[in-house]
mmCIF file of C-alpha atoms in Angstrom:
data_model
loop_
_atom_site.group_PDB
_atom_site.id
_atom_site.type_symbol
_atom_site.label_atom_id
_atom_site.label_comp_id
_atom_site.label_asym_id
_atom_site.label_seq_id
_atom_site.Cartn_x
_atom_site.Cartn_y
_atom_site.Cartn_z
ATOM 1 C CA MET A 1 -9.721 -5.073 -15.444
ATOM 2 C CA ILE A 2 -7.347 -4.337 -12.571
ATOM 3 C CA LYS A 3 -6.738 -7.248 -10.186
ATOM 4 C CA ALA A 4 -6.171 -6.870 -6.439
ATOM 5 C CA GLU A 5 -2.723 -8.504 -6.627
ATOM 6 C CA GLU A 6 -1.599 -5.880 -9.159
ATOM 7 C CA VAL A 7 -1.974 -3.007 -6.654
ATOM 8 C CA TYR A 8 -1.364 -2.204 -3.001
ATOM 9 C CA LYS A 9 -3.160 0.189 -0.685
ATOM 10 C CA ILE A 10 -1.507 3.545 -0.054
ATOM 11 C CA GLY A 11 -4.313 5.521 1.555
ATOM 12 C CA LYS A 12 -7.883 6.723 1.581
ATOM 13 C CA LEU A 13 -9.785 9.715 0.235
ATOM 14 C CA GLY A 14 -11.294 12.138 2.716
ATOM 15 C CA LYS A 15 -13.670 15.047 2.249
ATOM 16 C CA PRO A 16 -13.778 17.403 -0.737
ATOM 17 C CA HIS A 17 -11.724 20.579 -0.506
ATOM 18 C CA GLY A 18 -13.061 23.722 -2.142
ATOM 19 C CA LEU A 19 -15.498 23.870 -5.027
ATOM 20 C CA LYS A 20 -13.417 22.718 -8.019
ATOM 21 C CA GLY A 21 -13.220 18.976 -7.373
ATOM 22 C CA GLU A 22 -10.187 18.751 -5.085
ATOM 23 C CA ILE A 23 -10.301 16.086 -2.393
ATOM 24 C CA ASN A 24 -8.237 15.323 0.709
ATOM 25 C CA PHE A 25 -6.004 12.294 0.224
ATOM 26 C CA LEU A 26 -4.765 10.684 3.454
ATOM 27 C CA PHE A 27 -1.770 8.586 2.418
ATOM 28 C CA ASP A 28 0.508 6.077 4.135
ATOM 29 C CA ASP A 29 2.983 5.973 1.251
ATOM 30 C CA ASP A 30 4.052 8.896 -0.962
ATOM 31 C CA VAL A 31 5.096 6.589 -3.814
ATOM 32 C CA PHE A 32 2.808 8.553 -6.167
ATOM 33 C CA ASP A 33 5.191 11.504 -5.711
ATOM 34 C CA ARG A 34 8.436 9.493 -5.938
ATOM 35 C CA THR A 35 7.604 7.686 -9.185
ATOM 36 C CA ASP A 36 6.475 8.739 -12.631
ATOM 37 C CA ALA A 37 2.814 7.800 -12.142
ATOM 38 C CA ASP A 38 -0.034 9.338 -14.094
ATOM 39 C CA TYR A 39 -2.838 7.643 -12.183
ATOM 40 C CA LEU A 40 -3.957 6.113 -8.920
ATOM 41 C CA VAL A 41 -6.401 3.251 -8.529
ATOM 42 C CA LEU A 42 -9.540 3.846 -6.471
ATOM 43 C CA GLU A 43 -11.852 1.180 -5.119
ATOM 44 C CA VAL A 44 -15.304 2.348 -6.212
ATOM 45 C CA ASP A 45 -18.198 0.074 -5.204
ATOM 46 C CA GLY A 46 -15.782 -2.859 -4.880
ATOM 47 C CA ILE A 47 -14.247 -2.330 -8.328
ATOM 48 C CA LEU A 48 -10.676 -1.095 -8.882
ATOM 49 C CA VAL A 49 -10.809 1.895 -11.220
ATOM 50 C CA PRO A 50 -7.887 4.028 -12.503
ATOM 51 C CA PHE A 51 -8.207 7.781 -11.946
ATOM 52 C CA PHE A 52 -5.734 10.055 -13.700
ATOM 53 C CA MET A 53 -4.167 12.767 -11.558
ATOM 54 C CA GLU A 54 -4.464 16.316 -12.839
ATOM 55 C CA GLU A 55 -2.460 17.835 -9.975
ATOM 56 C CA TYR A 56 -1.829 17.559 -6.261
ATOM 57 C CA ARG A 57 -0.167 19.498 -3.512
ATOM 58 C CA PHE A 58 0.954 18.347 -0.114
ATOM 59 C CA HIS A 59 -1.031 19.564 2.856
ATOM 60 C CA GLY A 60 1.147 18.118 5.630
ATOM 61 C CA ASN A 61 3.240 14.955 5.967
ATOM 62 C CA GLU A 62 0.377 12.495 5.436
ATOM 63 C CA THR A 63 -2.189 14.506 3.486
ATOM 64 C CA ALA A 64 -2.355 15.866 -0.042
ATOM 65 C CA LEU A 65 -5.016 17.833 -1.859
ATOM 66 C CA MET A 66 -5.673 15.747 -4.977
ATOM 67 C CA LYS A 67 -7.328 16.852 -8.199
ATOM 68 C CA PHE A 68 -8.329 14.047 -10.558
ATOM 69 C CA CYS A 69 -9.087 14.579 -14.260
ATOM 70 C CA ASP A 70 -12.810 15.058 -14.996
ATOM 71 C CA ILE A 71 -13.686 15.528 -11.301
ATOM 72 C CA ASP A 72 -14.597 19.203 -11.438
ATOM 73 C CA THR A 73 -17.272 19.792 -8.800
ATOM 74 C CA VAL A 74 -17.609 19.311 -5.072
ATOM 75 C CA GLU A 75 -20.470 16.860 -5.741
ATOM 76 C CA GLN A 76 -18.272 14.659 -7.947
ATOM 77 C CA ALA A 77 -15.486 14.741 -5.358
ATOM 78 C CA ARG A 78 -17.941 13.910 -2.558
ATOM 79 C CA GLU A 79 -18.858 10.672 -4.374
ATOM 80 C CA LEU A 80 -15.224 9.558 -3.968
ATOM 81 C CA THR A 81 -15.083 10.287 -0.209
ATOM 82 C CA GLY A 82 -14.032 7.179 1.696
ATOM 83 C CA CYS A 83 -12.616 5.339 -1.330
ATOM 84 C CA ASN A 84 -9.485 3.308 -0.669
ATOM 85 C CA VAL A 85 -6.552 4.389 -2.847
ATOM 86 C CA PHE A 86 -4.139 1.885 -4.381
ATOM 87 C CA PHE A 87 -0.921 2.118 -6.369
ATOM 88 C CA PRO A 88 0.080 -0.170 -9.280
ATOM 89 C CA ARG A 89 2.815 -2.597 -8.192
ATOM 90 C CA HIS A 90 4.548 -2.515 -11.589
ATOM 91 C CA LEU A 91 5.156 1.223 -11.249
ATOM 92 C CA ALA A 92 6.455 0.842 -7.696
ATOM 93 C CA ASP A 93 8.691 -2.087 -8.692
ATOM 94 C CA ALA A 94 10.549 0.247 -11.054
ATOM 95 C CA GLU A 95 11.757 1.984 -7.877
ATOM 96 C CA SER A 96 12.899 -1.321 -6.322
ATOM 97 C CA ASP A 97 15.680 0.376 -4.330
ATOM 98 C CA ASP A 98 13.082 2.260 -2.313
ATOM 99 C CA VAL A 99 10.462 -0.244 -1.088
ATOM 100 C CA SER A 100 7.864 1.113 1.332
ATOM 101 C CA TRP A 101 6.221 -0.826 4.158
ATOM 102 C CA ALA A 102 2.826 -0.484 2.462
ATOM 103 C CA GLN A 103 4.176 -2.047 -0.733
ATOM 104 C CA LEU A 104 5.040 -5.272 1.123
ATOM 105 C CA ALA A 105 1.395 -6.247 1.686
ATOM 106 C CA GLY A 106 0.698 -9.289 -0.476
ATOM 107 C CA PHE A 107 4.320 -10.490 -0.463
ATOM 108 C CA THR A 108 5.168 -14.054 0.572
ATOM 109 C CA LEU A 109 7.168 -14.226 3.819
ATOM 110 C CA ILE A 110 9.970 -16.819 3.914
ATOM 111 C CA ASP A 111 11.868 -17.887 7.035
ATOM 112 C CA ALA A 112 15.594 -17.290 6.451
ATOM 113 C CA GLY A 113 16.569 -20.157 8.772
ATOM 114 C CA SER A 114 14.535 -22.961 7.189
ATOM 115 C CA GLY A 115 13.816 -21.491 3.764
ATOM 116 C CA GLU A 116 10.139 -22.409 4.233
ATOM 117 C CA THR A 117 7.183 -20.205 3.427
ATOM 118 C CA VAL A 118 5.563 -18.776 6.550
ATOM 119 C CA GLY A 119 2.587 -17.179 4.789
ATOM 120 C CA THR A 120 1.393 -14.055 3.024
ATOM 121 C CA VAL A 121 1.779 -10.567 4.463
ATOM 122 C CA SER A 122 -1.769 -9.221 4.758
ATOM 123 C CA SER A 123 -0.703 -5.870 6.221
ATOM 124 C CA VAL A 124 2.135 -4.028 7.895
ATOM 125 C CA ASP A 125 1.549 -2.326 11.247
ATOM 126 C CA ASP A 126 3.924 0.613 11.391
ATOM 127 C CA SER A 127 1.890 2.618 13.904
ATOM 128 C CA THR A 128 4.396 1.949 16.696
ATOM 129 C CA LEU A 129 8.169 1.867 16.978
ATOM 130 C CA ASN A 130 8.109 -1.946 16.608
ATOM 131 C CA ILE A 131 6.917 -2.577 13.059
ATOM 132 C CA LEU A 132 5.072 -5.880 12.541
ATOM 133 C CA PHE A 133 4.080 -7.993 9.545
ATOM 134 C CA GLU A 134 0.577 -9.437 9.895
ATOM 135 C CA VAL A 135 0.951 -12.795 8.156
ATOM 136 C CA GLU A 136 -1.801 -15.192 7.081
ATOM 137 C CA THR A 137 -0.535 -18.796 7.130
ATOM 138 C CA ALA A 138 -1.686 -21.599 4.842
ATOM 139 C CA ASN A 139 -3.658 -23.149 7.720
ATOM 140 C CA GLY A 140 -5.572 -19.916 8.346
ATOM 141 C CA LYS A 141 -3.640 -18.646 11.360
ATOM 142 C CA THR A 142 -2.629 -15.017 11.705
ATOM 143 C CA LEU A 143 0.876 -14.364 13.009
ATOM 144 C CA LEU A 144 2.529 -11.091 13.953
ATOM 145 C CA ILE A 145 6.172 -11.216 12.825
ATOM 146 C CA PRO A 146 8.701 -8.491 13.706
ATOM 147 C CA ALA A 147 9.553 -6.458 10.604
ATOM 148 C CA SER A 148 12.866 -5.099 11.819
ATOM 149 C CA GLU A 149 15.286 -4.133 9.075
ATOM 150 C CA HIS A 150 17.929 -6.071 11.052
ATOM 151 C CA LEU A 151 15.940 -9.318 10.620
ATOM 152 C CA ILE A 152 15.065 -8.917 6.933
ATOM 153 C CA THR A 153 17.711 -10.567 4.778
ATOM 154 C CA ASP A 154 16.153 -10.058 1.330
ATOM 155 C CA ILE A 155 13.238 -8.367 -0.410
ATOM 156 C CA ASN A 156 12.623 -9.542 -3.970
ATOM 157 C CA THR A 157 10.139 -7.194 -5.645
ATOM 158 C CA ALA A 158 10.096 -9.239 -8.858
ATOM 159 C CA GLN A 159 9.017 -12.426 -7.051
ATOM 160 C CA HIS A 160 7.100 -10.577 -4.286
ATOM 161 C CA THR A 161 8.986 -12.335 -1.477
ATOM 162 C CA ILE A 162 10.484 -11.223 1.823
ATOM 163 C CA THR A 163 13.104 -13.399 3.475
ATOM 164 C CA THR A 164 13.457 -12.694 7.186
ATOM 165 C CA VAL A 165 14.705 -14.287 10.383
ATOM 166 C CA VAL A 166 11.546 -15.463 12.158
ATOM 167 C CA PRO A 167 11.917 -15.777 15.959
ATOM 168 C CA GLU A 168 11.938 -19.414 17.134
ATOM 169 C CA GLY A 169 8.846 -19.109 19.326
ATOM 170 C CA LEU A 170 6.821 -18.064 16.305
ATOM 171 C CA ILE A 171 8.153 -20.994 14.271
ATOM 172 C CA ALA A 172 6.990 -23.319 17.078
ATOM 173 C CA ALA A 173 3.528 -21.717 16.947
ATOM 174 C CA LEU A 174 3.480 -22.217 13.183
ATOM 175 C CA ASN A 175 4.434 -25.888 13.539
ATOM 176 C CA ASP A 176 1.574 -26.492 16.041
ATOM 177 C CA LYS A 177 -0.820 -26.920 13.147
#
C-alpha cells in the first residue's frame, strides 16, 4: 500500500482525449519526464494506486496527453477524470540535484538562524513572482514563509528538510503561541 508521505502531488487528470484511452494531464512538475519512471500514482476514491504509463506526449508547457496501460477506451479514461496525480519521492530523490517546488511539500522547514523546526511545508505557492511556503506549525498555525532561493541555505532530500532564513517578524509570530 502506498502511503501519502511516499509521494507528492504533481498535477491532476483532465478530460479524455480521443477514443483510445488518452487523457489530459495538467501537471505542475514534469519530473515524470526527467526521471526514469514507469508509473505515476493516482488518487482513486481516496486510495493511492500506481498506474503504469504506456506513452505520453506534451501538449503545451503544462499539459500532456497521457496513455496508461490497460486504459483503452474513452469510458475508462473518463473514470480517471479529476484524479490527483502523485510522483514517488524515492524516484525523485534520485535526481536530488534538480528539486522542484512541488517536491518540497511535506518537507520539514528549519530556521537557519535558530536551528529550530518551524513546521511542515503543506504546499508551495508558485503562482506569483514571490514564491511562498505554506507551513503548518506544531501548534496548528499556518504561516506563509518566503521561498526565495536567496534565503534557502540547504535542502536535504534524504531527510526531507529545508533550512532557510525565516524573516524575524514571522519568528515573532511563531513564538506568540
